[in-house]
Short mmCIF file of C-alpha atoms (C1' of nucleotides) in Angstrom, two decimals:
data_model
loop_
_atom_site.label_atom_id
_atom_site.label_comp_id
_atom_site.label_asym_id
_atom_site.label_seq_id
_atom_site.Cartn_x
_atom_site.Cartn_y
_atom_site.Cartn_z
CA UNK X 201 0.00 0.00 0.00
CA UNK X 202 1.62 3.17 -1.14
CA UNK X 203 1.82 6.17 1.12
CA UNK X 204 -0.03 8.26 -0.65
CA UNK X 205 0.65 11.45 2.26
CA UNK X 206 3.75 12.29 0.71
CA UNK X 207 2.47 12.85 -2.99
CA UNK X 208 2.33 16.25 -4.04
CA UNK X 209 -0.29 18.41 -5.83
CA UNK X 210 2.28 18.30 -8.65
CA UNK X 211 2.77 14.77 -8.54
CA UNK X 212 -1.17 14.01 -8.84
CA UNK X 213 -1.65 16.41 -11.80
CA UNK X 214 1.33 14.60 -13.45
CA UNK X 215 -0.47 10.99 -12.48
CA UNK X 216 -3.74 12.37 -13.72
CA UNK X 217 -1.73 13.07 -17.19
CA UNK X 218 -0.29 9.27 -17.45
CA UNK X 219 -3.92 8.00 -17.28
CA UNK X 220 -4.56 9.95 -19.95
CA UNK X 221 -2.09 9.13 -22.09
CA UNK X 222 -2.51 5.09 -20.81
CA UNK X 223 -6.17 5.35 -21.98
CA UNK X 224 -5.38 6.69 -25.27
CA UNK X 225 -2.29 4.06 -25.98
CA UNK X 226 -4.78 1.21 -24.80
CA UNK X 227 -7.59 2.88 -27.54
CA UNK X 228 -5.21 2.36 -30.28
CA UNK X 229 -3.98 -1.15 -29.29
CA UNK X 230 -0.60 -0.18 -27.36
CA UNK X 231 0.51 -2.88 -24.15
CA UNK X 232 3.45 -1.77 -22.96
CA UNK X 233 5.00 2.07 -22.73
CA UNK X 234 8.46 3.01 -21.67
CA UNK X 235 9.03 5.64 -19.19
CA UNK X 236 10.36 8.01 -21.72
CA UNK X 237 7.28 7.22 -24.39
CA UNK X 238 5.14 8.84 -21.28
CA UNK X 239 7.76 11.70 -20.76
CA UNK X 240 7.44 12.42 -24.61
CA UNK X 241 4.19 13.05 -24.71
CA UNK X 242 3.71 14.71 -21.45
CA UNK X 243 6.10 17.64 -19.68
CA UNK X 244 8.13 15.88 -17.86
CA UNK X 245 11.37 13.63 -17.75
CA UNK X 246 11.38 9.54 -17.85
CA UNK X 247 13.44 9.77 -14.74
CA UNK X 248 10.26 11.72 -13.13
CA UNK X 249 8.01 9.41 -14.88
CA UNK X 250 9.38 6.18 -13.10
CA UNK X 251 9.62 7.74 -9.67
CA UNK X 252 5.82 8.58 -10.13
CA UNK X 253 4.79 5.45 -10.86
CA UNK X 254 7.18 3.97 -8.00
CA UNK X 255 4.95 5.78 -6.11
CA UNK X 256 1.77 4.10 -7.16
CA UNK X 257 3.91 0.47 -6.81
CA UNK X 258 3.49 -0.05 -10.18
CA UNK X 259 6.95 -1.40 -11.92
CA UNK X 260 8.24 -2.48 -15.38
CA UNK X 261 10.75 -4.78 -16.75
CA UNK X 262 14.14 -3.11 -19.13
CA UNK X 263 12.75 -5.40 -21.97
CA UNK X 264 9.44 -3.72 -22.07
CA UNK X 265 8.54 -1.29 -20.07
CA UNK X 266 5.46 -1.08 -17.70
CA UNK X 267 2.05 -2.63 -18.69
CA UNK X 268 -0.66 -0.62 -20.48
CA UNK X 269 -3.64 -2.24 -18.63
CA UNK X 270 -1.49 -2.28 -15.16
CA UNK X 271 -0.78 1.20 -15.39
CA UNK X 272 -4.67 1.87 -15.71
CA UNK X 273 -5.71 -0.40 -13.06
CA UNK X 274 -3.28 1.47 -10.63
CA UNK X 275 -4.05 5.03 -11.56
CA UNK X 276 -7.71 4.23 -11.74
CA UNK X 277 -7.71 2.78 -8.16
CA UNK X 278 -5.31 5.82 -7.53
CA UNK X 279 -7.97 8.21 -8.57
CA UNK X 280 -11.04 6.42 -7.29
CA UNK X 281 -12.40 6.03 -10.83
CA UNK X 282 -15.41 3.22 -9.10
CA UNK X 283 -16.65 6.56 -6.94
CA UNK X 284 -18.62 8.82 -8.24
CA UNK X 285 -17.67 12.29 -7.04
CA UNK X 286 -21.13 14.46 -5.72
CA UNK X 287 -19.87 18.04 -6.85
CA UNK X 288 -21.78 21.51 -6.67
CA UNK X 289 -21.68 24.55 -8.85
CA UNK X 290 -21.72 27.95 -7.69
CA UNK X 291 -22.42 30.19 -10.57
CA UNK X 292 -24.25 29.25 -13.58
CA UNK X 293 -23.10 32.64 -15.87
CA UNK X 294 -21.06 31.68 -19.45
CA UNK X 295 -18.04 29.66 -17.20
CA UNK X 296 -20.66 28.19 -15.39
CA UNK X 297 -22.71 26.57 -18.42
CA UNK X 298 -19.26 25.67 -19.95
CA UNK X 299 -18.41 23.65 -17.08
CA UNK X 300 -21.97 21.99 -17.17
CA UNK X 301 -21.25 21.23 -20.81
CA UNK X 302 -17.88 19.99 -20.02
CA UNK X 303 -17.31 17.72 -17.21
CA UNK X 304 -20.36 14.72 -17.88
CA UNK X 305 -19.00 13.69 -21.19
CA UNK X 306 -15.56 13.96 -19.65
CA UNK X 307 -15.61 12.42 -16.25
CA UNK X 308 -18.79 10.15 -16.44
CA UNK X 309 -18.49 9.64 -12.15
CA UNK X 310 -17.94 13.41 -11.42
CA UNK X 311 -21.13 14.29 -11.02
CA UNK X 312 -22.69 18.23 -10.79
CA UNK X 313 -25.67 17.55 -8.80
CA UNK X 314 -26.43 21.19 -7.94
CA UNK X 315 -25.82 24.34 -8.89
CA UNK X 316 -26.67 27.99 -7.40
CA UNK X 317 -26.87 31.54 -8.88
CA UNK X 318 -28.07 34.69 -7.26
CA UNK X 319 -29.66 35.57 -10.14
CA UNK X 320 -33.60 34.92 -9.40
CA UNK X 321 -34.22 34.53 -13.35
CA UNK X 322 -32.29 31.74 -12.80
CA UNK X 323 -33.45 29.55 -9.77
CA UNK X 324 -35.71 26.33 -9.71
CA UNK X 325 -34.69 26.03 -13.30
CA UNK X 326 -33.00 22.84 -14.94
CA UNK X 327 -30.05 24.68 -16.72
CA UNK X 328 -27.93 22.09 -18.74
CA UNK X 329 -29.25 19.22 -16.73
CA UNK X 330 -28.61 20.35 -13.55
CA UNK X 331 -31.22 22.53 -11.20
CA UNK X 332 -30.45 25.92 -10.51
CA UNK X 333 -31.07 26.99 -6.66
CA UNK X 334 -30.93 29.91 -4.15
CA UNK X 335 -27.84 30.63 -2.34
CA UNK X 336 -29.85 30.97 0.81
CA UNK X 337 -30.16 27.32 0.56
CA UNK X 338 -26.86 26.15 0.12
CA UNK X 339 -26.00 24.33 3.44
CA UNK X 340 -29.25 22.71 3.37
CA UNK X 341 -28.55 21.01 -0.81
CA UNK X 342 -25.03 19.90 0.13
CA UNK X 343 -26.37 18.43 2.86
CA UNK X 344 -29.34 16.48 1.71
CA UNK X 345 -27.12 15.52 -1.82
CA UNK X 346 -24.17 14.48 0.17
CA UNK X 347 -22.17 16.84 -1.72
CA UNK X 348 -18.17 16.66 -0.93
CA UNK X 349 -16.67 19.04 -3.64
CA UNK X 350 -17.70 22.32 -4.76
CA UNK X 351 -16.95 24.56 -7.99
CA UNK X 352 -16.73 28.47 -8.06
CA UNK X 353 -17.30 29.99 -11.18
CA UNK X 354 -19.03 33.48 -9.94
CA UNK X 355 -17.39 36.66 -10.20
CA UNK X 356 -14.61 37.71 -8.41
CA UNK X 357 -15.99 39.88 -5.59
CA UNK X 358 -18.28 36.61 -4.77
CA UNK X 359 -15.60 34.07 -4.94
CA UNK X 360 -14.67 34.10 -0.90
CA UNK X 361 -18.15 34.59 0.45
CA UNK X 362 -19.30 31.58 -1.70
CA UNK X 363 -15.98 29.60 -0.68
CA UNK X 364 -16.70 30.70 3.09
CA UNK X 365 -20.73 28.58 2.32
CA UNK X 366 -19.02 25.62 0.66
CA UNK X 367 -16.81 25.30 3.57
CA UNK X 368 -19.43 25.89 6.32
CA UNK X 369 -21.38 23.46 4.40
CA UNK X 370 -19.06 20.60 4.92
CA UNK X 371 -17.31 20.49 1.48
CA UNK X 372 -13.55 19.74 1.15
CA UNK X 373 -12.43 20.54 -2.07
CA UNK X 374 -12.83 23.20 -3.83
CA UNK X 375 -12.46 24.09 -7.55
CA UNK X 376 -11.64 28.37 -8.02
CA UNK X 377 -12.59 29.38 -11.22
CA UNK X 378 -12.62 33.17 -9.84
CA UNK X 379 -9.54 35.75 -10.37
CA UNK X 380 -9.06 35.66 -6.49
CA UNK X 381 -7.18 33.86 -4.01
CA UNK X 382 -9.20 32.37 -1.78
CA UNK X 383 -8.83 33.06 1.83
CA UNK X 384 -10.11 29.71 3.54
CA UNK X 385 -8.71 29.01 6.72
CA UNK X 386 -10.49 25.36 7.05
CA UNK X 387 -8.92 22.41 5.64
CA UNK X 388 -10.00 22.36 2.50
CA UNK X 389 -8.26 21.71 -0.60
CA UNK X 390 -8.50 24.48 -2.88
CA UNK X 391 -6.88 24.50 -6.73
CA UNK X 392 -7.29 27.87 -8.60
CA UNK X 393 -7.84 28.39 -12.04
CA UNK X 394 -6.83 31.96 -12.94
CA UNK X 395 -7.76 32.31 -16.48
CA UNK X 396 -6.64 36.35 -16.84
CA UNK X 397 -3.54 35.37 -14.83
CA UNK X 398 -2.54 32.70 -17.35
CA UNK X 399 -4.08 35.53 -20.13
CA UNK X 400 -1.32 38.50 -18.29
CA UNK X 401 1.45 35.43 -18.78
CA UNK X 402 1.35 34.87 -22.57
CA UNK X 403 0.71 38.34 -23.03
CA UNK X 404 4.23 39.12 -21.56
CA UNK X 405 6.27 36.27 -22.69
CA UNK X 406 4.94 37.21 -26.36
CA UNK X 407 5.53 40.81 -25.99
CA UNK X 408 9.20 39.86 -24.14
CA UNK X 409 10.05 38.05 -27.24
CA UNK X 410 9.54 40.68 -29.63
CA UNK X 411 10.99 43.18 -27.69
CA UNK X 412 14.21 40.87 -27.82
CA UNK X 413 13.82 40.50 -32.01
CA UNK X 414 13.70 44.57 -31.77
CA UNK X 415 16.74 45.00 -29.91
CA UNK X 416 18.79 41.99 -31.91
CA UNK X 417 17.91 43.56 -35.43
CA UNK P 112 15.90 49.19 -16.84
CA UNK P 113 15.04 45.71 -15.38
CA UNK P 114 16.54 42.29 -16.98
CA UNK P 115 12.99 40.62 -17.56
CA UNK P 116 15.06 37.76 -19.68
CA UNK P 117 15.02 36.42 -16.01
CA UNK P 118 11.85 36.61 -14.61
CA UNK P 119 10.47 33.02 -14.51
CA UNK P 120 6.55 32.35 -15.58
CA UNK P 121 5.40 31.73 -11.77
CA UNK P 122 6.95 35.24 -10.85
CA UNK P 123 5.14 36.94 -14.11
CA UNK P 124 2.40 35.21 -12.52
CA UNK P 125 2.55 36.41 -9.16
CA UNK P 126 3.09 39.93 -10.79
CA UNK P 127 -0.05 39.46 -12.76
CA UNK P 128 -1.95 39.18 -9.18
CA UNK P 129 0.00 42.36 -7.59
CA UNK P 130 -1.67 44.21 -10.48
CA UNK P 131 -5.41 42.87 -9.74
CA UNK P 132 -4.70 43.86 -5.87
CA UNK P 133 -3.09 46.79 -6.15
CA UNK P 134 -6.18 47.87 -8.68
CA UNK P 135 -8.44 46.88 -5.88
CA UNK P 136 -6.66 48.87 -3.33
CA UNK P 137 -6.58 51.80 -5.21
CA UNK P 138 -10.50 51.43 -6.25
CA UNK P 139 -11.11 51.42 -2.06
CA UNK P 140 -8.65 54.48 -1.79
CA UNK P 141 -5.45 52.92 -0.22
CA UNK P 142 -2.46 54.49 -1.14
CA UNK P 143 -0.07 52.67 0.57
CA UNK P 144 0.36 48.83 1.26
CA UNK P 145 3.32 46.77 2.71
CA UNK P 146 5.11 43.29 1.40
CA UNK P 147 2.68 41.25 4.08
CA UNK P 148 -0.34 43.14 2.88
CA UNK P 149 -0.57 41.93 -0.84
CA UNK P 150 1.43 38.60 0.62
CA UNK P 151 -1.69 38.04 2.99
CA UNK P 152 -4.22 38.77 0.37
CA UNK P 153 -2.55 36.25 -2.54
CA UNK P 154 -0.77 33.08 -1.85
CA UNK P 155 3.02 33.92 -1.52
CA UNK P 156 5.28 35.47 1.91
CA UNK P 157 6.20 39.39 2.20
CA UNK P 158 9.96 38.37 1.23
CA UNK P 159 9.26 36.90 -2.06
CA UNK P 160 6.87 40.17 -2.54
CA UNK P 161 9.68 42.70 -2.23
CA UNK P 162 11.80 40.31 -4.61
CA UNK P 163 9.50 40.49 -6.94
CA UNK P 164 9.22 43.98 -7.01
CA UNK P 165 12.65 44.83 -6.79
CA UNK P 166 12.69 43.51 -10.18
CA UNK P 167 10.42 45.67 -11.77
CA UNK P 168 12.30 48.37 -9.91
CA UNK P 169 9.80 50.01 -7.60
CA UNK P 170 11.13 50.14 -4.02
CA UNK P 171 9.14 50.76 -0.94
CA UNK P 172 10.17 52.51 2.02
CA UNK P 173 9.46 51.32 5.68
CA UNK P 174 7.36 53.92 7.04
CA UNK P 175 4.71 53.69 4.46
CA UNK P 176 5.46 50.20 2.12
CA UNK P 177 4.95 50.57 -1.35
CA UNK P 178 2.70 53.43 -3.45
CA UNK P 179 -0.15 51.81 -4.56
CA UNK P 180 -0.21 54.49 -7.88
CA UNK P 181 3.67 53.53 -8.76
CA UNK P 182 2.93 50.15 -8.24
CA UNK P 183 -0.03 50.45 -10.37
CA UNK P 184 2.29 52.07 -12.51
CA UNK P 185 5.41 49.82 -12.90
CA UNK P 186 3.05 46.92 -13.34
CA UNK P 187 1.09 48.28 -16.51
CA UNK P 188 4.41 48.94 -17.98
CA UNK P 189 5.51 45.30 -17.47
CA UNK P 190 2.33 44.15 -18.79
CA UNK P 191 2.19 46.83 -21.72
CA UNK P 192 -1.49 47.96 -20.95
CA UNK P 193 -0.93 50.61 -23.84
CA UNK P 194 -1.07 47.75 -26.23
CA UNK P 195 -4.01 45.70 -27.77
CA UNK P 196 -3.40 42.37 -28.00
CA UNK P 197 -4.46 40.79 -30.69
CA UNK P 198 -5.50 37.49 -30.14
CA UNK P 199 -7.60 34.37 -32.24
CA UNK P 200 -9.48 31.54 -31.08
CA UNK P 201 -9.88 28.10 -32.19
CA UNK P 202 -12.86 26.23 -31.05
CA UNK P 203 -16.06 28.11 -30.44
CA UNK P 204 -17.76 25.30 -28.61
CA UNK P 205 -19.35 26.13 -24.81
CA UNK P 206 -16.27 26.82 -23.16
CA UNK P 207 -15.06 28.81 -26.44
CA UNK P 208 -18.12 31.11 -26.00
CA UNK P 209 -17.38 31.59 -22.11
CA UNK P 210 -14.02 32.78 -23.27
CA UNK P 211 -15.32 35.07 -25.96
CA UNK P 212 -18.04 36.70 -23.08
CA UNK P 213 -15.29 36.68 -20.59
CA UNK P 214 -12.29 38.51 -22.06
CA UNK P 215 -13.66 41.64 -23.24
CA UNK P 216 -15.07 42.27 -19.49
CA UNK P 217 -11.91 41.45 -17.85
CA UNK P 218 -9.40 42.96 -20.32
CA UNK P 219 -10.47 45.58 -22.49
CA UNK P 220 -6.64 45.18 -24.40
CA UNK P 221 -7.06 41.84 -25.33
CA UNK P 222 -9.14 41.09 -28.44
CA UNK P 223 -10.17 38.31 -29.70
CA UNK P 224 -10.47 39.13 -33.62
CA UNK P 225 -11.20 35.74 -35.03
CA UNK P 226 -12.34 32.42 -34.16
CA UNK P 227 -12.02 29.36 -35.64
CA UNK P 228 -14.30 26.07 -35.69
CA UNK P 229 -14.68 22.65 -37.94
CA UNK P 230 -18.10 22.99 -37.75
CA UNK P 231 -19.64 24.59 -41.23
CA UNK P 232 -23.03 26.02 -39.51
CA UNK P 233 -20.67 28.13 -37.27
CA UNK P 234 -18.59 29.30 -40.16
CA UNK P 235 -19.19 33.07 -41.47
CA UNK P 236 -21.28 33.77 -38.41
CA UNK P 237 -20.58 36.38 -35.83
CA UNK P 238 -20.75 34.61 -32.45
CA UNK P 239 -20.58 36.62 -29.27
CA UNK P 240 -19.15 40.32 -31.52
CA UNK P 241 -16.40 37.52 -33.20
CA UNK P 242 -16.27 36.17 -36.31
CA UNK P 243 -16.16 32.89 -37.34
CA UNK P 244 -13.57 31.48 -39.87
CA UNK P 245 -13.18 28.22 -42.28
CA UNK P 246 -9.71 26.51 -39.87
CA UNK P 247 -8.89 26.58 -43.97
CA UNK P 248 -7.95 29.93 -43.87
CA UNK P 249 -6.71 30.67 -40.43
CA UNK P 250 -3.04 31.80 -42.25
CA UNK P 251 -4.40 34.02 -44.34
CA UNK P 252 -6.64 35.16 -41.14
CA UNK P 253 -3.94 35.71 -38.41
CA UNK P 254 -1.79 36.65 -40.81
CA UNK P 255 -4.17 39.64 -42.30
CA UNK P 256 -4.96 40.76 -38.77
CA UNK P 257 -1.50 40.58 -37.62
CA UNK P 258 -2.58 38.14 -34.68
CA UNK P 259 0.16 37.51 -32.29
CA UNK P 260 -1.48 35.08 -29.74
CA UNK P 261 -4.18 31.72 -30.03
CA UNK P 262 -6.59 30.44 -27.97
CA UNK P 263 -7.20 27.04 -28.32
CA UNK P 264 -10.31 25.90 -26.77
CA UNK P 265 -10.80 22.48 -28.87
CA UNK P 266 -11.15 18.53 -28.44
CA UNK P 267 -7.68 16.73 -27.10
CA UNK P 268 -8.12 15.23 -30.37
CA UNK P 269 -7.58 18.45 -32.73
CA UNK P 270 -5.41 20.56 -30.40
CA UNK P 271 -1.86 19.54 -31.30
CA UNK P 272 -3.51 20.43 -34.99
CA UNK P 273 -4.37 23.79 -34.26
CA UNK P 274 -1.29 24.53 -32.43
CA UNK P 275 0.54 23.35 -35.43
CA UNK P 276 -1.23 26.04 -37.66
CA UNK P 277 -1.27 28.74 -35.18
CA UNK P 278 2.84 28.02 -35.37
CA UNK P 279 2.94 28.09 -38.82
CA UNK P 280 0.53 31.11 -39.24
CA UNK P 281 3.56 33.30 -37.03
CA UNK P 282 1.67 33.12 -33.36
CA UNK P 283 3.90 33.48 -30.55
CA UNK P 284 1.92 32.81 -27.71
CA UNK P 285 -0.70 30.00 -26.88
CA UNK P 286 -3.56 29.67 -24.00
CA UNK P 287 -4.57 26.00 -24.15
CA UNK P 288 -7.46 24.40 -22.78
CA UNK P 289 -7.24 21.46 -24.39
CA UNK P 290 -6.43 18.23 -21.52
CA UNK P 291 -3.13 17.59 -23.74
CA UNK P 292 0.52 18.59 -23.62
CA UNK P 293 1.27 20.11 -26.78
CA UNK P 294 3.90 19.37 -28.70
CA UNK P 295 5.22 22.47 -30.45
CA UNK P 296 9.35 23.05 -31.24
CA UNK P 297 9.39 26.51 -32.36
CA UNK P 298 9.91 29.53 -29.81
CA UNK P 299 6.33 29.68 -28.89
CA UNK P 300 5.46 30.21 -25.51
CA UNK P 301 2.18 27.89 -24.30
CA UNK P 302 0.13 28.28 -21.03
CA UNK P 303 -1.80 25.01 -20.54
CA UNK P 304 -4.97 24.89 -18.32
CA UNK P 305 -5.83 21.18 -18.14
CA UNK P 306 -9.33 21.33 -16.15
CA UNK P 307 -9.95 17.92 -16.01
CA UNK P 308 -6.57 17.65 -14.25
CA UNK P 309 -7.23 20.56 -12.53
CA UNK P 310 -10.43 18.15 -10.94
CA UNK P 311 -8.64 14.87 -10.71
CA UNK P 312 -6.53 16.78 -8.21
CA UNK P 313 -9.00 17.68 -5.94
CA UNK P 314 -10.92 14.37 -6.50
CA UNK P 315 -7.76 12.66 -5.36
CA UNK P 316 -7.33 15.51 -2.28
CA UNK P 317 -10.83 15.12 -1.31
CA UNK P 318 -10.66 10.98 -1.05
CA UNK P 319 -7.29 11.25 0.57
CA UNK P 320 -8.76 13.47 3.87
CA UNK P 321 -11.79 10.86 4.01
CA UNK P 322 -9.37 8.18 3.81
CA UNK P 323 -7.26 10.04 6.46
CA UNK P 324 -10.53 10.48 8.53
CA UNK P 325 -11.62 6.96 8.29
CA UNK P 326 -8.31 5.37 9.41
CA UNK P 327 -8.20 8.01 12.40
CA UNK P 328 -11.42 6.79 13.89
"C1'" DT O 116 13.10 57.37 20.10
"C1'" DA O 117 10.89 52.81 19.45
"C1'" DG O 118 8.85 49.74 16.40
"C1'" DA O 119 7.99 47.91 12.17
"C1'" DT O 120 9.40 47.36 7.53
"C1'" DT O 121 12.79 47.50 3.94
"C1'" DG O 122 16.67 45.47 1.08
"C1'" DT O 123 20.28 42.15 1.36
"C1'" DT O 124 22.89 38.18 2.53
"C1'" DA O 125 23.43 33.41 4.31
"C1'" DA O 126 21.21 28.85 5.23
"C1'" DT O 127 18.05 25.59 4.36
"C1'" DC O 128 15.04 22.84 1.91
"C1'" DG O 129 13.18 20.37 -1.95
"C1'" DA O 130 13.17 19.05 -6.48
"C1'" DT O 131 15.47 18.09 -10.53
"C1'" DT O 132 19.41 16.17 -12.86
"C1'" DA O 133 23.14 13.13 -13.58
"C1'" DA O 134 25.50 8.64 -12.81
"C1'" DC O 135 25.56 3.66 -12.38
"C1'" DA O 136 24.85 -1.15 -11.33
"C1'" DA O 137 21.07 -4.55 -12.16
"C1'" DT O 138 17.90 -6.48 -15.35
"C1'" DC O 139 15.50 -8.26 -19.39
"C1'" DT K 277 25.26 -11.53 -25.99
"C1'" DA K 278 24.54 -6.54 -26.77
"C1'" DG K 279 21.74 -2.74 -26.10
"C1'" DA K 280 18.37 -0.30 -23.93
"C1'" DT K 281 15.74 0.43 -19.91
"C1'" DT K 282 14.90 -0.14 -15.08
"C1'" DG K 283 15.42 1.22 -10.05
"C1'" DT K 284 18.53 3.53 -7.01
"C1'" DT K 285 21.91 6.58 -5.22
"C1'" DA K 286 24.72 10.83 -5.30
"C1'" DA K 287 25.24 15.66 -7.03
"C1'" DT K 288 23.53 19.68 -8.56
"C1'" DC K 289 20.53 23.33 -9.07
"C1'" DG K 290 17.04 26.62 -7.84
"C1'" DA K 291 13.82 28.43 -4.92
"C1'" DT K 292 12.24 29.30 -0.51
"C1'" DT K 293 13.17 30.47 4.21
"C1'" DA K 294 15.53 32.58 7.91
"C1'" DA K 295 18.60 36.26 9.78
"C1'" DC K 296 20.17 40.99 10.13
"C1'" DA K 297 21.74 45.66 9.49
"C1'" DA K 298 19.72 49.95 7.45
"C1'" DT K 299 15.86 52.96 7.20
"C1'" DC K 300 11.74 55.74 8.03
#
DNA sequence: TAGATTGTTAATCGATTAACAATC
DNA sequence: TAGATTGTTAATCGATTAACAATC
């Protein structure tokens, strides 16, 4: 039984790639990958690759490298593929829908049970599949649905107050869609998605670049 | 004059949130704010604050911290505010169209000036104040409206494929939110925002504390 | 002044990289 | 066997943290 205490946030999001990749060498027939066929693909070195996977117990052999299938059966265990995940929304604007859209014909087990939006237009409808309720009665949903994880895809000056519900609602993990840190003093896992922030970084490294064409010409 | 050849992404990052507080500050009439301040408020420690600015050059003083306007200031110069960026996007599916509502709210400077999609009902249209182009002619495209960054908000399937033109076509920069790793070899600089990843890690994080919680009772 | 913060330097920590014997 | 890869250990690198004199 691995100790999985010691993995990091990093290490997770690189496991969460090698599924990936597993799945799509087992759709097109592959059984066995080498270390550095997974580096290749991915961001990372084969090096990196093995000590990840020495990390889920899963080993290969010099002559061919680690098992397709095994590799699956590990990382799906590792991920809890069997469980479906009871998740909440919090903000059904454009990002919102998106996400709707997105995650069901992605991740069949994580599941957006419920989703809430302070606009009134909005509540006690069915929007992409999913019902649409009043912030006022978000302890009370997570409750009743069992809900563990929750998804914040409101604006930015709602982000903490919304984070501050999920967490006095029970939830442990939270998904930040909003341009804001999140100030959560609970322990809850939190992982940030800071679209403008990613936006501000390839704006620089583009204009960088050119700037350093100007002054070498 | 600063050496930005040495900045690394996470401290353009990091800059990139500075900015958003420091706007927020000044919106609420602060004119001042220490290293711990905008520490406290994002996710990083007052020392690696005043390292980062001490790269852009502004300097604080220990009476009052740092001037919120020359902060302000310094930061739109390292992010070239002045200029529009002029940006395309491929894929115009749900979480295409959340980009194309979300960007013009959030950055007036960056415009997206063309989108691209496989799918022929979507071709010619204007979707969300951006036109639609055949992926046929997305050289001609970027290349008329001197485009300098992509978007790629397709399937895993057609990313690498878009990223490939978008190369070709001259673009220097790439947001992708495709789940893949692209494989580029030119001087391009890509951002990758992997959601699904992005929820596998807090699936994993979530399971782990239950886990944790289970074994401790 | 006293207290808190600044800029700067040294120490620590972790992660990545390189090297190498063991294995198929 | 020969060659390539594996798992493992040592070395390097960078980033973060801690410590401290200078400053307002």
């Amino acid at each position: 039984m691995p100790d999985h205490n010691s993995i990091s946030s990093k290490a997770v999001g690189r496991l969460s790639l090698y599924r990936r990749l597993a799945n799509e060498f087992r759709n097109t027939g592959v059984e066995h990958v080498y270390s550095h066929t997974l580096a290749a693909e991915g961001v990372t070195t084969p090096a990196q690759v093995r000590r990840d996977l020495m990390l889920l117990g899963c080993s290969g052999t010099p002559a061919k490298g680690y098992s397709v299938d095994e590799l699956i059966e590990s990382l799906n265990t590792f991920f809890g593929v069997d469980e479906v995940q009871r998740i909440a929304l919090a903000g059904v604007g454009n990002l919102g829908r998106a996400l709707l859209a997105y995650f069901p014909a992605r991740r069949p087990n994580a599941k957006i049970l419920a989703s809430f939006d302070c606009d009134p237009t909005k509540r006690g409808r069915v929007i992409m599949g999913c019902r649409c309720y009043d912030i006022e009665h978000i302890s009370n949903v997570i409750d009743e649905m069992d809900i563990s994880m929750g998804i914040i895809a409101v604006p930015a000056e709602a982000a903490n107050e919304i984070a501050d519900h999920f967490v006095a609602a029970g939830i442990r993990g939270i998904l930040n869609f909003a341009p804001v840190p999140l100030k959560i003093n609970d322990r809850v896992h939190v992982e940030s998605m800071d679209i403008t922030m990613m936006l501000d970084k390839v704006v620089y490294f583009v204009r960088e670049e050119s700037h350093e064409q100007d002054s070498s010409s």
